[in-house]
Tab-separated table of C-alpha atoms in Angstrom:
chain	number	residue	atom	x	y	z
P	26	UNK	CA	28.948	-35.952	39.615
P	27	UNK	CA	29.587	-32.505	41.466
P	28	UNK	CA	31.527	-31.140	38.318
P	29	UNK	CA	28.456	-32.285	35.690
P	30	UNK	CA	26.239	-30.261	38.102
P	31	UNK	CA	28.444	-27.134	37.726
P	32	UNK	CA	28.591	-27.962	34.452
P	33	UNK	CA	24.897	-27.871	33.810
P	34	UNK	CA	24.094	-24.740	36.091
P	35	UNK	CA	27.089	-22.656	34.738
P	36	UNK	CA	25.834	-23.972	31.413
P	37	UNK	CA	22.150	-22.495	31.794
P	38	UNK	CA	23.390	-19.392	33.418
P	39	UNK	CA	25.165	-18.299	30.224
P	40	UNK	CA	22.002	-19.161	28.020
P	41	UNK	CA	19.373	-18.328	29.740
P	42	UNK	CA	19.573	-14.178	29.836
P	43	UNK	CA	20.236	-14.719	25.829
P	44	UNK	CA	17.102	-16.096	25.867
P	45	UNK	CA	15.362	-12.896	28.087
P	46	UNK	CA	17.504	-10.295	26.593
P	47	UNK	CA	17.288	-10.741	22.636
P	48	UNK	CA	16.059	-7.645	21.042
P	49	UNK	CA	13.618	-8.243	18.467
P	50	UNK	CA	14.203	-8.406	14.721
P	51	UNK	CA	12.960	-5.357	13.565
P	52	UNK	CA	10.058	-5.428	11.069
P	53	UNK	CA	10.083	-4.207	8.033
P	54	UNK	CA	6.833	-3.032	5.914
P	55	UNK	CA	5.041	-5.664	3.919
P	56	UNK	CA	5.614	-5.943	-0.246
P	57	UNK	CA	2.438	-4.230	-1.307
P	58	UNK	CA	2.259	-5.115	-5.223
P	59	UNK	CA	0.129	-2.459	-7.223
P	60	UNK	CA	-1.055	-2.927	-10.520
P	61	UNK	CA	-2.773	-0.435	-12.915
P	62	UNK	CA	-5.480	-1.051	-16.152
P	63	UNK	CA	-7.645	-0.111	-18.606
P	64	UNK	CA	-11.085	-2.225	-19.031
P	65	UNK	CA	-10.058	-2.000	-22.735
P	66	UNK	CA	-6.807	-2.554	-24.652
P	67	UNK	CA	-7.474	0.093	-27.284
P	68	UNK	CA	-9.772	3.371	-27.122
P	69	UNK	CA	-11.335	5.544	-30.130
P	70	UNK	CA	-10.655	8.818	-30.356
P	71	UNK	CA	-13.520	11.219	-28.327
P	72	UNK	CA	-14.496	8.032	-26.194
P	73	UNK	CA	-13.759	7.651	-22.386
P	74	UNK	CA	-12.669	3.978	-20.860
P	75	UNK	CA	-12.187	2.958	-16.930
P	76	UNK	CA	-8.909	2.532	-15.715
P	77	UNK	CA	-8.162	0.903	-12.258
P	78	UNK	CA	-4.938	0.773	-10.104
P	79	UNK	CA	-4.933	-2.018	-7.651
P	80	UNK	CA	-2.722	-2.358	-4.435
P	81	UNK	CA	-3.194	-6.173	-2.721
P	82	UNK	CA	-2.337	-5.710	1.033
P	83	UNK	CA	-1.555	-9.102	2.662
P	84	UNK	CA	-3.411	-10.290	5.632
P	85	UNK	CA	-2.449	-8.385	8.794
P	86	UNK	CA	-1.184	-5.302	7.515
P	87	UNK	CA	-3.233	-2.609	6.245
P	88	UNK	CA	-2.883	1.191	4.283
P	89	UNK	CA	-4.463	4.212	5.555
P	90	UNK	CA	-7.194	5.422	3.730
P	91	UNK	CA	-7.652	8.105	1.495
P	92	UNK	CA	-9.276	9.940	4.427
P	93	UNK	CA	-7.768	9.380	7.366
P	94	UNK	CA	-9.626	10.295	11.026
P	95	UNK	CA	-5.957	11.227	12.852
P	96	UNK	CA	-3.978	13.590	11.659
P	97	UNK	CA	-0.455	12.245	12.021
P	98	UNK	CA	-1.474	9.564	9.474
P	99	UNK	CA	-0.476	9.459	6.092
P	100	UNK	CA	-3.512	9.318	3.269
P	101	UNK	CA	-3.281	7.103	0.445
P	102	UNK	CA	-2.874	9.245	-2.595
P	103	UNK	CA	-2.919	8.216	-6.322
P	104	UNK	CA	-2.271	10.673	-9.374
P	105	UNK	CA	-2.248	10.117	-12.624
P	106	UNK	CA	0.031	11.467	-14.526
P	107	UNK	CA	-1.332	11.940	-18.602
P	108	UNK	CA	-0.160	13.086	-21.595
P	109	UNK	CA	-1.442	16.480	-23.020
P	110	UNK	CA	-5.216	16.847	-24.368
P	111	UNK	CA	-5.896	13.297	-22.205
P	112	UNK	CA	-8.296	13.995	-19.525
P	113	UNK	CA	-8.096	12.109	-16.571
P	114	UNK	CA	-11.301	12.124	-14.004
P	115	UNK	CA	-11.391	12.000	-10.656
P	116	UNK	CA	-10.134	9.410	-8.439
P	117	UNK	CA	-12.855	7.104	-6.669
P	118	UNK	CA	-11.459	5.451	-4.110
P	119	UNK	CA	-13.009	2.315	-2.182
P	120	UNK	CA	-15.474	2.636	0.805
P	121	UNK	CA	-12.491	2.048	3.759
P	122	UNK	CA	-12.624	0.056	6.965
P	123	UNK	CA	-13.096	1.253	11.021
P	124	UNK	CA	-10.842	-0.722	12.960
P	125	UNK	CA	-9.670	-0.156	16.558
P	126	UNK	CA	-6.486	-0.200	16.733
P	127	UNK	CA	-3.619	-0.775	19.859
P	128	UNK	CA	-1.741	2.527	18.706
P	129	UNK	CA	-5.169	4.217	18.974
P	130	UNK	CA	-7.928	5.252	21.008
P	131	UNK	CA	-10.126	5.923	18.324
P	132	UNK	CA	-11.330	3.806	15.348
P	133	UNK	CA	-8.693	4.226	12.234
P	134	UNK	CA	-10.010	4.465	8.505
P	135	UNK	CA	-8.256	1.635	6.737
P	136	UNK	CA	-8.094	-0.183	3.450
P	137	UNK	CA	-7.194	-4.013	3.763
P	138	UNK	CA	-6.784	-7.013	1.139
P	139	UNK	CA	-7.594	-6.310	-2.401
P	140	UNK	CA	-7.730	-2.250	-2.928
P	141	UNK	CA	-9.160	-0.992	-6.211
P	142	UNK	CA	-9.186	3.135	-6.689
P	143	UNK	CA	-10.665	3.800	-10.071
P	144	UNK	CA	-10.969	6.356	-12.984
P	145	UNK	CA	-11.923	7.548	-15.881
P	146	UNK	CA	-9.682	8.392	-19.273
P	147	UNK	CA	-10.860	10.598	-21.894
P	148	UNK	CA	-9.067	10.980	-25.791
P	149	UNK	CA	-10.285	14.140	-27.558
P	150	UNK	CA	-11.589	13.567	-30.915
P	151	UNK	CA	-7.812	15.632	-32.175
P	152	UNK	CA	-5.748	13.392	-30.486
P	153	UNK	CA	-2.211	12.978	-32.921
P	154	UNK	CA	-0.869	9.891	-31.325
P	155	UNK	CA	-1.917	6.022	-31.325
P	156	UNK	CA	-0.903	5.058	-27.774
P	157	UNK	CA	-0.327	7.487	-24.769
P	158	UNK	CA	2.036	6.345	-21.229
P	159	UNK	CA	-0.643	7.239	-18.398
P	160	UNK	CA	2.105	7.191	-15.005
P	161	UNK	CA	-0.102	6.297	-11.688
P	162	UNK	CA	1.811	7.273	-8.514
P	163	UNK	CA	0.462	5.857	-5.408
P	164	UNK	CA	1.437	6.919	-1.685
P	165	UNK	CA	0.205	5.201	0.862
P	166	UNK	CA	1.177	4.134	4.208
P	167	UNK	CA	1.196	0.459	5.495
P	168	UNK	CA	0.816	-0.458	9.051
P	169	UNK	CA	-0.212	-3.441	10.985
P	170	UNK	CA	-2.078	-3.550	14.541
P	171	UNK	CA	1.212	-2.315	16.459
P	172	UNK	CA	2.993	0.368	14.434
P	173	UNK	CA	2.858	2.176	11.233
P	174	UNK	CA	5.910	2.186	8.697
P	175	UNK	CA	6.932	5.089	6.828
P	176	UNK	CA	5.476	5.870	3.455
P	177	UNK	CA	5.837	4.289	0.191
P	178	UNK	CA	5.429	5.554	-3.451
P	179	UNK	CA	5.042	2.767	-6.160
P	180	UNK	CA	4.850	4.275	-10.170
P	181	UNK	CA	2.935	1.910	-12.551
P	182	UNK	CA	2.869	2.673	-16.041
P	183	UNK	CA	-0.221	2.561	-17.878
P	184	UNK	CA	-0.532	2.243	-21.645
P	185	UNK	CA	-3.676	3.353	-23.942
P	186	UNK	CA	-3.416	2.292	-27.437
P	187	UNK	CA	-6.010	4.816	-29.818
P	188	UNK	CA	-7.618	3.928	-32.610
């Protein structure tokens, strides 16, 4: 009986500070997939269409916005990249979130869930080609409510067929 009891309490001794002591797994940032369009598979030459590029943030994370209120946080960026004579107009991002935040004393200007940053695509009337590669970079940073991970750049490649 007296050695199961040594036993048992040497036992516990040796697994309880694993218990206490394990570090954390690290986390790592979230997959953020991002996804670019046109509302129309082919284009006439001298028209404009929409294009979109659309990052889905899963629950509990979010991006900073495109305007961030700190300083030390990264925007979210997107460029388009086009070919020459293509016109690309300006991006319009989405109206972002004010959330409070434990890294923050201040509110933080967030996007969250399904993030849609839109534009418009021109073709001059002289255009040469039938289809053109439009390359959207996006840079954003992802965070959740504890801590921010560093910047990401994802390329999607866009194609406009012209008529």
């Amino acid at each position: 009986m007296r050695f199961l009891t040594k036993l048992t309490l040497t036992t516990a001794l040796l697994l309880i500070p694993n218990a206490f002591l394990a570090t954390p797994v690290p986390q790592s940032a979230p997959n953020i997939p991002v996804n670019g369009s046109l509302a129309t598979n082919k284009i006439g030459r001298g028209r404009t269409v929409r294009g979109t590029v659309v990052m889905d943030i899963p629950s509990g994370y979010h991006a900073n916005s495109n305007r961030p209120l700190e300083k030390f946080l990264i925007a979210t960026q997107l460029q388009i990249e086009a070919p020459k004579g293509i016109r690309v107009g300006p991006i319009i991002y989405p109206r972002p979130l004010l959330r409070s935040l434990k890294f923050s004393k201040s509110k933080v200007s967030v996007f969250e869930g399904r993030t849609t940053m839109r534009f418009s695509v021109t073709v001059p009337a002289s255009f040469a080609g039938n289809s053109a590669e439009l390359k959207a970079r996006l840079r954003f940073q992802s965070c959740n409510d504890d801590l921010c991970f560093s910047p990401q750049t994802r390329e999607v490649s866009i194609w406009l067929q012209v008529e």
